[in-house]
Coordinates of C-alpha atoms and ligand atoms in Angstrom, one line a residue:
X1212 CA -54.2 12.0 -21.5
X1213 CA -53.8 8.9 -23.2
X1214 CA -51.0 6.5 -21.0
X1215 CA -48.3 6.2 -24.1
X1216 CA -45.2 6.2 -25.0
X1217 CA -45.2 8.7 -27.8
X1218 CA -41.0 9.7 -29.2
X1219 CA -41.3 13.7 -29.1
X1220 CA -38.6 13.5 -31.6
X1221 CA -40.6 12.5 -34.8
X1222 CA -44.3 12.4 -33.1
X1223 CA -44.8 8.7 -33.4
X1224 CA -46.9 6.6 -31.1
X1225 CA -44.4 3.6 -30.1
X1226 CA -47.0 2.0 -27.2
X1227 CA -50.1 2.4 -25.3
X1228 CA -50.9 0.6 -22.3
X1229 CA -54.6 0.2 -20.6
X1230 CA -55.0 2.5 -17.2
X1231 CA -55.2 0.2 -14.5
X1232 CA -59.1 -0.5 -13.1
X1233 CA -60.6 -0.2 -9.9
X1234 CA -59.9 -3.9 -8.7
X1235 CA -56.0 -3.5 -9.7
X1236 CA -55.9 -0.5 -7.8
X1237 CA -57.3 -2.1 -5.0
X1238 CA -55.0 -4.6 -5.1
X1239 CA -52.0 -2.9 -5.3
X1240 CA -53.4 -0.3 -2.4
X1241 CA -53.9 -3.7 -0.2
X1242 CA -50.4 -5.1 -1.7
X1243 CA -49.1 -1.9 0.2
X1244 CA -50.8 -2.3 3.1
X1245 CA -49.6 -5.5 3.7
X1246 CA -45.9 -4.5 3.0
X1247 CA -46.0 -1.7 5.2
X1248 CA -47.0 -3.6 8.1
X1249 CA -43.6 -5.9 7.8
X1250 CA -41.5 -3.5 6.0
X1251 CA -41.6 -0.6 8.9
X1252 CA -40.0 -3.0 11.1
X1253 CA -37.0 -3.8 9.4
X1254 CA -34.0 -2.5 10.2
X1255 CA -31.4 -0.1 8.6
X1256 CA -29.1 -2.5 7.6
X1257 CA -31.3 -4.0 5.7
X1258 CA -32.7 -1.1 3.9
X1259 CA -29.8 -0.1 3.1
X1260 CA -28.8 -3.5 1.6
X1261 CA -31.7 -3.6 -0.5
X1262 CA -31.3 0.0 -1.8
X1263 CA -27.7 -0.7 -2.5
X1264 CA -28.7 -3.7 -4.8
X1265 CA -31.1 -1.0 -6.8
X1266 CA -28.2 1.0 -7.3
X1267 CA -25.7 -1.8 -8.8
X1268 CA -28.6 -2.9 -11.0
X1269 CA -29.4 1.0 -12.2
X1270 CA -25.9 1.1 -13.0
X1271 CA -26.3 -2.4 -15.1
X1272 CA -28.9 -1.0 -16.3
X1273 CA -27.6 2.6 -17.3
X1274 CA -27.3 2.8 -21.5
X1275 CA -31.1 0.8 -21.9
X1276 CA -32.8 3.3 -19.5
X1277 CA -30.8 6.0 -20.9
X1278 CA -32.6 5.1 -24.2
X1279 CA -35.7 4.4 -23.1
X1280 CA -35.7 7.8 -21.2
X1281 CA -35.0 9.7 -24.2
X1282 CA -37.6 8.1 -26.6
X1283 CA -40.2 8.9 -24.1
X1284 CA -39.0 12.4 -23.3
X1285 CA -36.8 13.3 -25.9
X1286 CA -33.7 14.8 -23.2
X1287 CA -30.3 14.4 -24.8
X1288 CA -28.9 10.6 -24.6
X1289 CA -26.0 11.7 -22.8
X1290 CA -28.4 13.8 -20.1
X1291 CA -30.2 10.5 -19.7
X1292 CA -27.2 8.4 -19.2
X1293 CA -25.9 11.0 -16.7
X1294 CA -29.5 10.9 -14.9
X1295 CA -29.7 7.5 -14.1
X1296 CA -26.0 7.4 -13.1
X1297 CA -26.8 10.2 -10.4
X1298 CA -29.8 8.3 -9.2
X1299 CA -27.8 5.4 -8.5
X1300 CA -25.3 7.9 -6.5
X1301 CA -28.2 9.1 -4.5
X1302 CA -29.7 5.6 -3.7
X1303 CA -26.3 4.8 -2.1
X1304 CA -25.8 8.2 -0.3
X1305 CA -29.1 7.4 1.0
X1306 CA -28.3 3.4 2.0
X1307 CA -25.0 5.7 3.8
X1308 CA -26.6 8.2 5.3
X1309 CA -30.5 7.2 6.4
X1310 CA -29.6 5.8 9.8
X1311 CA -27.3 9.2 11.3
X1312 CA -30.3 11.4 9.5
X1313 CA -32.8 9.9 11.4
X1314 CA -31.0 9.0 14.8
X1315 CA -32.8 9.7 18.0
X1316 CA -33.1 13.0 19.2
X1317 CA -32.5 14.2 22.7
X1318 CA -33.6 17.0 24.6
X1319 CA -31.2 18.9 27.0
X1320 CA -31.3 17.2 30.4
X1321 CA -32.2 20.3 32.1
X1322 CA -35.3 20.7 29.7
X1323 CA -36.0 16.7 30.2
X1324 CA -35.9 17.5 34.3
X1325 CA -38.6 20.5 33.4
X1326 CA -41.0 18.1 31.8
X1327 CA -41.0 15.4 34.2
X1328 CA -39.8 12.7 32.7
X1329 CA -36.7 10.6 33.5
X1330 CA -35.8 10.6 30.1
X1331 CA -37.1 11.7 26.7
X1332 CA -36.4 11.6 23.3
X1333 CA -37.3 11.8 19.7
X1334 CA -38.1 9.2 17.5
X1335 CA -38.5 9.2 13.5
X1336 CA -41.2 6.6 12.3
X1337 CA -42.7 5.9 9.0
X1338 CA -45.9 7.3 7.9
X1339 CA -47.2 4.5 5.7
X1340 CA -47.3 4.3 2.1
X1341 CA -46.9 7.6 0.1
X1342 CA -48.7 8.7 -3.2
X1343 CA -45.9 10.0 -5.4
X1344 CA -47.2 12.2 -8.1
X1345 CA -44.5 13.0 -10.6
X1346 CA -43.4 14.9 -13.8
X1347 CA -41.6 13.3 -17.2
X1348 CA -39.0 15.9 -17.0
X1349 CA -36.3 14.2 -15.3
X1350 CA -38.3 10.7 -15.5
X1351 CA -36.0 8.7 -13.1
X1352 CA -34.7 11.2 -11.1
X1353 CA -37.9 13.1 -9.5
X1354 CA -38.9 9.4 -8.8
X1355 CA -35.1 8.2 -7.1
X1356 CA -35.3 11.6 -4.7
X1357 CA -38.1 10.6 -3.2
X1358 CA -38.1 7.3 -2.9
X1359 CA -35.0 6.5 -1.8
X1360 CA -35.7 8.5 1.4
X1361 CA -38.1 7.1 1.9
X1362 CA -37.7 3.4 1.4
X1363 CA -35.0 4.0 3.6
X1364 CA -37.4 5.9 6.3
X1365 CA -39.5 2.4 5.7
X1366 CA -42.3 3.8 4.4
X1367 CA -43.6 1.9 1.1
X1368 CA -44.6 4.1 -2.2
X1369 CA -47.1 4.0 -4.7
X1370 CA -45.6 6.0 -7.7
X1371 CA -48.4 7.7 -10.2
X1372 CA -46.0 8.4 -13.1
X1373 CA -46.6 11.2 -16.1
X1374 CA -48.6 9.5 -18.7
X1375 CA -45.8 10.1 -21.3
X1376 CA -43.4 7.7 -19.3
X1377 CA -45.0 4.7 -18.9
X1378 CA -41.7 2.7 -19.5
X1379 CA -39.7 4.6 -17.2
X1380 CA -42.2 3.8 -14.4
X1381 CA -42.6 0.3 -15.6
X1382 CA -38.8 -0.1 -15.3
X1383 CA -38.6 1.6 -11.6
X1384 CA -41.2 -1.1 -10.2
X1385 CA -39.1 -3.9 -11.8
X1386 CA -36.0 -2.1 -10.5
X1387 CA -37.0 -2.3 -6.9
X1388 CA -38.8 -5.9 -7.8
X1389 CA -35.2 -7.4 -8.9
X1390 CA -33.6 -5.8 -6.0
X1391 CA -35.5 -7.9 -3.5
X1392 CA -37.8 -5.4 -2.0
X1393 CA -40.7 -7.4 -0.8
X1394 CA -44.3 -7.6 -2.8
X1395 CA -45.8 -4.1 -2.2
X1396 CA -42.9 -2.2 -1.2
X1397 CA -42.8 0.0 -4.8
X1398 CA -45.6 -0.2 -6.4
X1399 CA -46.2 1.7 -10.2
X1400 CA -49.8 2.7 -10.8
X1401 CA -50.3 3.3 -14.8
X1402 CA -53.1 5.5 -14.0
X1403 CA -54.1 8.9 -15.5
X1404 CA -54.8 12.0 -13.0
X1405 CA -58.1 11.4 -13.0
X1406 CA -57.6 8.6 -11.0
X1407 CA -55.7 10.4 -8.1
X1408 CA -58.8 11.9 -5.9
X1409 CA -59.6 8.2 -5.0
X1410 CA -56.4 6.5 -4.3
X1411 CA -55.6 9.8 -2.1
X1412 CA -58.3 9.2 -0.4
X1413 CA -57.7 6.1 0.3
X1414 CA -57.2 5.4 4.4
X1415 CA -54.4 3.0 3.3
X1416 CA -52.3 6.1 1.4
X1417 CA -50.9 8.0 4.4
X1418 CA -49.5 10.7 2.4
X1419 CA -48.3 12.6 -0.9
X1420 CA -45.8 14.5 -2.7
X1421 CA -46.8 16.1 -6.2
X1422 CA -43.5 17.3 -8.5
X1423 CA -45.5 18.9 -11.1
X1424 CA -47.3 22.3 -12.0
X1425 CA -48.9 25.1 -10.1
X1426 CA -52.3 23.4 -11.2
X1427 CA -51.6 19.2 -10.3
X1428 CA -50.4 20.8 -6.8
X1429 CA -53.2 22.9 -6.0
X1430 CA -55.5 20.1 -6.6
X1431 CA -53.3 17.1 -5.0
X1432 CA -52.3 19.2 -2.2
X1433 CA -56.7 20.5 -1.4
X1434 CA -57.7 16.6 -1.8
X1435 CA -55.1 15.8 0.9
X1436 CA -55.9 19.3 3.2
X1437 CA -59.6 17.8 3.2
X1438 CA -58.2 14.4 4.2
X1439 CA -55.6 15.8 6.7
X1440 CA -52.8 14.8 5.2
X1441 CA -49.5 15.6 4.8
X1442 CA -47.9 16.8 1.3
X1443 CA -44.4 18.1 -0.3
X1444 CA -45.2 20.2 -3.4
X1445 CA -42.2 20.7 -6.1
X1446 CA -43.8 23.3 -8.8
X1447 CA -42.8 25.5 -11.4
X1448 CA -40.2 27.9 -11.4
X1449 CA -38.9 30.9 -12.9
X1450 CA -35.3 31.0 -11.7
X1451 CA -34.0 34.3 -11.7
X1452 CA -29.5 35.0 -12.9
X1453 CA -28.1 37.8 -12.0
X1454 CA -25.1 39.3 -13.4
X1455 CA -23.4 41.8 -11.6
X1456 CA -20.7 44.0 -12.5
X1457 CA -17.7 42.1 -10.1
X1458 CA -18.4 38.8 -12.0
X1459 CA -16.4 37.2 -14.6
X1460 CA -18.7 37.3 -17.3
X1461 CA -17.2 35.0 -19.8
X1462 CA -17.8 32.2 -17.4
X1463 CA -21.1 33.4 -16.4
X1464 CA -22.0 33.4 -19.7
X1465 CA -21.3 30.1 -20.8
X1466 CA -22.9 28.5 -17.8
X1467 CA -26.3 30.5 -18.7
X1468 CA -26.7 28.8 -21.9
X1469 CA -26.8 25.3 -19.9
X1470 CA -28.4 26.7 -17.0
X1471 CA -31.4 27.5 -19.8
X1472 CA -31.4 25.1 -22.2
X1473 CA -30.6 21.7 -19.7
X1474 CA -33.1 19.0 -20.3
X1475 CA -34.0 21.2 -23.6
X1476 CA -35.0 23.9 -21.5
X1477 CA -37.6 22.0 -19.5
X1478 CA -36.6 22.0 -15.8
X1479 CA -38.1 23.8 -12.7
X1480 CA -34.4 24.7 -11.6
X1481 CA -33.2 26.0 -14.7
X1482 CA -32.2 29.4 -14.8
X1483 CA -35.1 31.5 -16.8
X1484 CA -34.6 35.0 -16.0
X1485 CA -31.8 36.8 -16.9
X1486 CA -31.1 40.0 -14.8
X1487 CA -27.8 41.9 -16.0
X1488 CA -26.4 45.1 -14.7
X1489 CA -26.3 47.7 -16.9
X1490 CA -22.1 47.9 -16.7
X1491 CA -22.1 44.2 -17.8
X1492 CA -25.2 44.1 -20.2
X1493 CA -23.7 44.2 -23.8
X1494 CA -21.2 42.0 -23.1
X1495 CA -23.2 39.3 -21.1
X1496 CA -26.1 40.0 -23.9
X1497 CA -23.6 39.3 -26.8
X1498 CA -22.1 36.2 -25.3
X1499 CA -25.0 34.6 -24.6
X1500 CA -26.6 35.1 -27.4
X1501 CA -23.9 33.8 -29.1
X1502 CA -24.1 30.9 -27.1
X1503 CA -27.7 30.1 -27.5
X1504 CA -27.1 30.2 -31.3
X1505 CA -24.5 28.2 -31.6
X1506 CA -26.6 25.7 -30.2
X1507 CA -27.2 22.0 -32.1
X1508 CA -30.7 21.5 -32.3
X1509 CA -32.4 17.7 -33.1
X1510 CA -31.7 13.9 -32.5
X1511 CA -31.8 13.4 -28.7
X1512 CA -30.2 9.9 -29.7
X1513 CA -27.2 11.7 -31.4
X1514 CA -24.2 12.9 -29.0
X1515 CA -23.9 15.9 -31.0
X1516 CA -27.3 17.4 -30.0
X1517 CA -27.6 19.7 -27.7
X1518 CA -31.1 21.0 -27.7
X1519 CA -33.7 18.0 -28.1
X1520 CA -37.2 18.3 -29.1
X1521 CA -40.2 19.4 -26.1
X1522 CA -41.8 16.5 -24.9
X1523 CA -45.0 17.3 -26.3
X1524 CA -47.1 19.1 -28.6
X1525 CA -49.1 21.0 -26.2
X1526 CA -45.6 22.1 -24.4
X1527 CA -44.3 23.7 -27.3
X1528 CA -47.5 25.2 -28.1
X1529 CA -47.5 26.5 -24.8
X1530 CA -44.3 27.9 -25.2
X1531 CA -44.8 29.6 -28.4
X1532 CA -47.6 31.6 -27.2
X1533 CA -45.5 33.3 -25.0
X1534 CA -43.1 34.5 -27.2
X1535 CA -45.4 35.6 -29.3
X1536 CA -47.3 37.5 -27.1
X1537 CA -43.5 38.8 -26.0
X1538 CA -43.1 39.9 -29.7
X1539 CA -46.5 41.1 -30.1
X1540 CA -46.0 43.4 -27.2
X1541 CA -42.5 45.1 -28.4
X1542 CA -40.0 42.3 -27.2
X1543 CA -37.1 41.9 -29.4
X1544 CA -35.6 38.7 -30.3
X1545 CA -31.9 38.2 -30.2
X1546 CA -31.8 34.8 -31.4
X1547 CA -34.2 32.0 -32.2
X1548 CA -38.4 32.8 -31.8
X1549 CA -39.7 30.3 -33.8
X1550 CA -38.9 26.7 -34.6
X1551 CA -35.6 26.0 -35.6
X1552 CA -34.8 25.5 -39.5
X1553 CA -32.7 22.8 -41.5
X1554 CA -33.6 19.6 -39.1
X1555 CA -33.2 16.0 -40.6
X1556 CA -36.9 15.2 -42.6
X1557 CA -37.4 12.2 -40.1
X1558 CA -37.4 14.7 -37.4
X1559 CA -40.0 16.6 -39.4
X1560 CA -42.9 15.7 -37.0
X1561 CA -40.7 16.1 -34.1
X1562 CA -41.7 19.2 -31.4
X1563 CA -38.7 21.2 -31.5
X1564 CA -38.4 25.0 -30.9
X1565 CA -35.2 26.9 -31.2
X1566 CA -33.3 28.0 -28.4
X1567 CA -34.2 31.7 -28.2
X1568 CA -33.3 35.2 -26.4
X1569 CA -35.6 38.0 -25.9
X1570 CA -34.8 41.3 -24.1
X1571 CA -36.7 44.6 -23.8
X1572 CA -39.2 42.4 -21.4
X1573 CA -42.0 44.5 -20.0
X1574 CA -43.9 43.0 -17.0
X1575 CA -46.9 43.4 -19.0
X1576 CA -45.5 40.4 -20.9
X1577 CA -47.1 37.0 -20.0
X1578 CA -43.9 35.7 -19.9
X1579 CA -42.8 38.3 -17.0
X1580 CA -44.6 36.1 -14.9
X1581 CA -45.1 32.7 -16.2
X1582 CA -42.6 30.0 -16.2
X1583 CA -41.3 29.3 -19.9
X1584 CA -40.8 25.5 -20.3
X1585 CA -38.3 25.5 -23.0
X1586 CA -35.6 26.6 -24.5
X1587 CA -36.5 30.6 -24.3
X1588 CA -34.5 33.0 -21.9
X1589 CA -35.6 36.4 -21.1
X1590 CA -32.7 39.2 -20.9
X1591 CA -33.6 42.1 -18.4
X1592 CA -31.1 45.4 -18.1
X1593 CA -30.7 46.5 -14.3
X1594 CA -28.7 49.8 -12.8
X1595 CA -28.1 48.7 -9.3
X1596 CA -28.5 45.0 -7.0
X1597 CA -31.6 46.3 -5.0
X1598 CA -33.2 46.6 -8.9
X1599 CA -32.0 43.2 -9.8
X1600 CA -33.0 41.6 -6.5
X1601 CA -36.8 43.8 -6.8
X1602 CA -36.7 42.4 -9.9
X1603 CA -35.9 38.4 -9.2
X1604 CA -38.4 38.6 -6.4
X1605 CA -41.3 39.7 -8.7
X1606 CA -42.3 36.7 -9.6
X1607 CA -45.3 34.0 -8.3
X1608 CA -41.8 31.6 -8.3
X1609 CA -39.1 31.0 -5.4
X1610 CA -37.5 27.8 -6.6
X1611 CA -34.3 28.6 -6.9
X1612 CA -32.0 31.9 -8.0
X1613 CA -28.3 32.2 -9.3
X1614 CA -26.0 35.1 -8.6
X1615 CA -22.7 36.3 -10.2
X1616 CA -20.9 38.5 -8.3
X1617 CA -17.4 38.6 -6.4
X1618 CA -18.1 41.3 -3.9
X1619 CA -18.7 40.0 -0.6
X1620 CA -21.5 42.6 0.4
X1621 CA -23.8 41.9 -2.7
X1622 CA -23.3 38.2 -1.8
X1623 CA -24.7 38.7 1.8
X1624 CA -27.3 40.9 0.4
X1625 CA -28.8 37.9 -1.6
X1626 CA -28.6 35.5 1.0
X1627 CA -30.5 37.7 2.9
X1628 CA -32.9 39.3 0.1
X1629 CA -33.8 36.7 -2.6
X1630 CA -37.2 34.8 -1.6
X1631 CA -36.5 31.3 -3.4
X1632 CA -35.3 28.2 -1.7
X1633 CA -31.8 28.0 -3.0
X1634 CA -28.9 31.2 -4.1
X1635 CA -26.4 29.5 -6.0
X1636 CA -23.3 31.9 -5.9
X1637 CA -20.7 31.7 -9.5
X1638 CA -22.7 28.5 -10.9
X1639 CA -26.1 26.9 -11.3
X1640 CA -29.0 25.4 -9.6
X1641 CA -28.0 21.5 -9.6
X1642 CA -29.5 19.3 -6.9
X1643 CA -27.4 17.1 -5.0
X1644 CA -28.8 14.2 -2.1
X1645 CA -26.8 16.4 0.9
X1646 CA -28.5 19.9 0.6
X1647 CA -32.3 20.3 0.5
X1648 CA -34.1 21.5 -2.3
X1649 CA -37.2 22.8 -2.5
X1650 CA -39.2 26.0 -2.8
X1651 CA -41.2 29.1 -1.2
X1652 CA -44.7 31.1 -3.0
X1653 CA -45.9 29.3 -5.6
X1654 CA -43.2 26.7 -6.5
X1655 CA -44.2 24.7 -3.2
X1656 CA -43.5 23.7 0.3
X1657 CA -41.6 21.0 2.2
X1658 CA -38.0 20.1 1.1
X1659 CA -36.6 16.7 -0.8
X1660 CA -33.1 15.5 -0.5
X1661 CA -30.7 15.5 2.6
X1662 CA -32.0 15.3 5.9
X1663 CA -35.3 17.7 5.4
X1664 CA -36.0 15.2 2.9
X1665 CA -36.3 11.9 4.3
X1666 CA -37.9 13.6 7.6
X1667 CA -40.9 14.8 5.5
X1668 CA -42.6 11.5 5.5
X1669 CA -41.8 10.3 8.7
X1670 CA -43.8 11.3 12.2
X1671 CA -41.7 12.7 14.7
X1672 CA -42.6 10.7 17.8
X1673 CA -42.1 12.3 21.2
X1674 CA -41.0 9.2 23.8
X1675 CA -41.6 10.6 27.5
X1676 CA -40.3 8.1 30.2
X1677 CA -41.8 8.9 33.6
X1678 CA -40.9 7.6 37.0
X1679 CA -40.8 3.9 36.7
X1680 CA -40.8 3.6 33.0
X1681 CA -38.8 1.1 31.9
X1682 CA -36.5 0.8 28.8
X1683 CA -35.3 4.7 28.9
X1684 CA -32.3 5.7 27.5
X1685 CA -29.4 6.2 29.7
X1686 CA -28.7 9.4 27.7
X1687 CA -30.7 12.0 29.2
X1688 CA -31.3 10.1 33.0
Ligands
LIG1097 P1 -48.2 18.3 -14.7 O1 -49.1 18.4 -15.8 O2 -48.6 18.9 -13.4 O3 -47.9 16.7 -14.4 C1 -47.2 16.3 -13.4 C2 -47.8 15.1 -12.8 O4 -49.1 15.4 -12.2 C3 -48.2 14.0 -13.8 O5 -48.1 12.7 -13.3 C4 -49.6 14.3 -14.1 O6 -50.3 13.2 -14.6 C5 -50.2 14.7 -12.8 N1 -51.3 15.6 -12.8 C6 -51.6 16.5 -13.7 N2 -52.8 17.2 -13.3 C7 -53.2 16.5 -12.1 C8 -54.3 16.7 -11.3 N3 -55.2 17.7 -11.5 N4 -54.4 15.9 -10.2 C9 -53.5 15.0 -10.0 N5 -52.4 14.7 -10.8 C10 -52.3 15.5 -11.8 O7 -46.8 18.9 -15.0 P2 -46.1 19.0 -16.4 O8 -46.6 20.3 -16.9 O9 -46.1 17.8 -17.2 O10 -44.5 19.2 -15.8 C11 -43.9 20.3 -15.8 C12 -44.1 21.2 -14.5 O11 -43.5 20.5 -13.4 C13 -43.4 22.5 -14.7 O12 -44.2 23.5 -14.1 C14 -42.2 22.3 -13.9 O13 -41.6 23.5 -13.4 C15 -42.6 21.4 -12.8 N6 -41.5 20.7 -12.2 C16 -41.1 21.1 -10.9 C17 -40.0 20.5 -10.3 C18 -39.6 20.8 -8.9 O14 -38.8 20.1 -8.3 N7 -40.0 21.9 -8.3 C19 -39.3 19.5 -11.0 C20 -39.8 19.1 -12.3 C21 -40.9 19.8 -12.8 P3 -50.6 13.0 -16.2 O15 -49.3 13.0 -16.9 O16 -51.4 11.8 -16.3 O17 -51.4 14.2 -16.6

């Protein structure tokens, strides 16, 4: 895949850059090196600092990388602007929060006794520098969520960016450069995938996460399991929402169009599957369809837009081979199934599709099974929970999963029956830096955000103090 940016919004090729040769990848892999080696010893104060000059300068910087986003990736301008504005909120939750996450632990003093030791603790250290592999989708976000943990965990990173957003990873290096990080610290390799075995299996990279599909992460994450080393995975979802008869179904409605269509339908947390008791069906059906037609399709750089275009040829193509092999097989289509009609000539070249609803889905249907990266929601009629929970769990995915309901039994039931990483009761999947997020089966392993997060690239040192060992803390003596 050619490293370019290409606007998905009228097809045309704006810039190409060169891939990056072996001698600049050793050089940057050295430049890392040599950060690391200073860098793991500072402080949190000044980590902190440094992150909190990233943020003020993201903020600066909000309405250019808003723009820049867009014309690589084509998300609304407004869901751009928004983006960036959160990763700046991160970064300082991060600078706030880093130094209480990773505090020392201490074992009970009766346990301590049991070992031996006069004293013993845990302590969280820094792995080293960390190959981030990452998506277009939310191009400064999937980058902010890992990094800023951890930077802040002092480890340095080496970000291998999407091919589509070279400006976006341009900008991040220069965003960390202009905050003062020193030489080495953040480091953007304009690479393509190709070039990942090696610089994995580099000594100097310590470890990786991979935000990206099934296929990226099977192959980052067996190139690391041959090198022994450590990876987070964040892959594709098919986000079951479930609609059950207690809930208010206006409201869950409404919030299933954006729950489908965010990011024009292209995130691994958006809600694809929608799973409707049988009491609540026509109403839920007719809303939502309703909603998902009413839907503004076309220029990402126009606030009116609601649905931009799919960031890439082969995405939409993807996409419209499974609706039609939906249709082909007896699916209807409530709305939409086909690319939308009546967009501005300029936008003639552009890789829209049009927000779209099928129901009667059979799970002989690809798209029963595979994650539709789009704009394309799939309707399903249950009679009871333990069929709509059956149901959500029959699926290679376990991202995430959103339930409707007001009945304190069925909400139990969820918590304790849905096999995904998150249940978001009366709303939808939206990550935030305090609570984890990440996924079980075949959306990944290993968490991001809050604590979990910033521990994932850290090694948790065991400190024994026997008899005479000086320096032990008082706390467990
Ligand atoms: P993708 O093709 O897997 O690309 C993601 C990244 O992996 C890119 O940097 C890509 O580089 C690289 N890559 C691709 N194949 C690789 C390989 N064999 N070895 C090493 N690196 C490789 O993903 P996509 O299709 O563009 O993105 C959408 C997918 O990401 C969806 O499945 C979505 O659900 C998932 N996603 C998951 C999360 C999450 O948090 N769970 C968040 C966002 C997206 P090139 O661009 O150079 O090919």
């Amino acid at each position: 895949m050619p490293i370019a940016t290409v606007n998905p919004a009228n097809g045309e090729t704006l810039r190409t850059f060169e891939a990056l040769g072996p001698a600049e990848i050793e050089q940057r892999l050295a430049a890392a090196e040599t950060a690391f080696r200073h860098y793991r010893t500072t402080g949190f104060d000044e980590r902190a600092r440094l992150l909190g000059l990233a943020a003020d300068l993201l903020d600066e910087d909000r309405r250019d990388i808003a723009r820049t986003m867009t014309t690589e990736m084509g998300k609304p301008l407004a869901a751009a602007r928004a983006e960036a504005a959160k990763c700046a909120r991160a970064m300082r939750w991060y600078a706030a929060h880093a130094e209480e996450l990773l505090a020392d632990e201490y074992p009970a003093p009766a346990d301590v006794a049991d070992s031996g030791a006069l004293a013993a603790r845990v302590h969280y250290r820094p792995l080293g520098a960390v190959l981030a592999v990452m998506p277009w989708n939310f191009p400064l976000w999937q980058v902010v969520r890992f990094a800023a943990p951890a930077l802040m965990a002092g480890n340095v990173a080496l970000l291998k960016h999407a091919s589509n957003v070279p400006q976006t990873a341009l900008y991040l290096e220069g965003l960390f450069r202009r905050a003062g990080y020193p030489t080495g610290c953040f480091q953007t390799l304009l690479v393509g995938s190709g070039a990942v075995e090696a610089i994995l299996r580099d000594p100097r990279v310590a470890a990786a996460t991979l935000t990206g599909s099934e296929p990226a992460g099977r192959s980052v994450a067996s190139i690391a399991g041959d090198e022994v080393k450590h990876t987070v995975l964040e892959l594709g979802g098919s986000d079951p929402y479930l609609v059950l008869p207690s809930a208010d179904v206006a409201r869950a409605a409404r919030t299933a169009v954006t729950a489908r269509v965010q990011n024009n339908g292209q995130s691994c947390i958006a809600a694809k599957r929608f799973i409707v008791h049988t009491q609540v069906y026509e109403e839920f059906a007719e809303r939502f369809t309703v909603g998902m037609r009413d839907l503004t399709v076309g220029d990402p750089m126009k606030d009116s837009t609601d649905v931009g275009p799919l960031s890439g040829e082969r995405g939409r193509a993807d996409l419209e081979e499974l609706v039609d092999d939906a249709v082909r097989q007896g699916a209807s289509v409530l709305c939409g199934g086909s690319r939308p009609e009546g967009l501005d000539p300029e936008l003639a070249n552009g890789w829209f599709y049009a927000p779209t609803v099928l129901a009667g889905i059979t799970p002989a249907m690809r798209i029963h099974r595979e994650e539709a990266f789009g704009p394309v929601a799939t309707l399903y009629r249950v009679e009871s929970l333990e069929e709509a929970v059956a149901l959500a769990n029959d699926s290679p995915f376990g991202l995430s999963s959103n339930v409707w309901t007001r009945d304190a039994d069925e909400t139990r039931r969820c918590v304790r029956d849905l096999e995904a990483g998150g249940v978001f009761f009366n709303g939808m999947t939206a990550s935030h830096p305090a609570l984890p997020f990440g996924g079980v089966k075949r959306s990944g392993y290993g968490r991001e955000l809050a604590g979990h997060g910033i521990r994932e690239f850290c090694n948790a040192t065991t400190v024994w103090y026997g008899p005479e060992a000086a320096d032990a803390p008082a706390r467990t003596i």
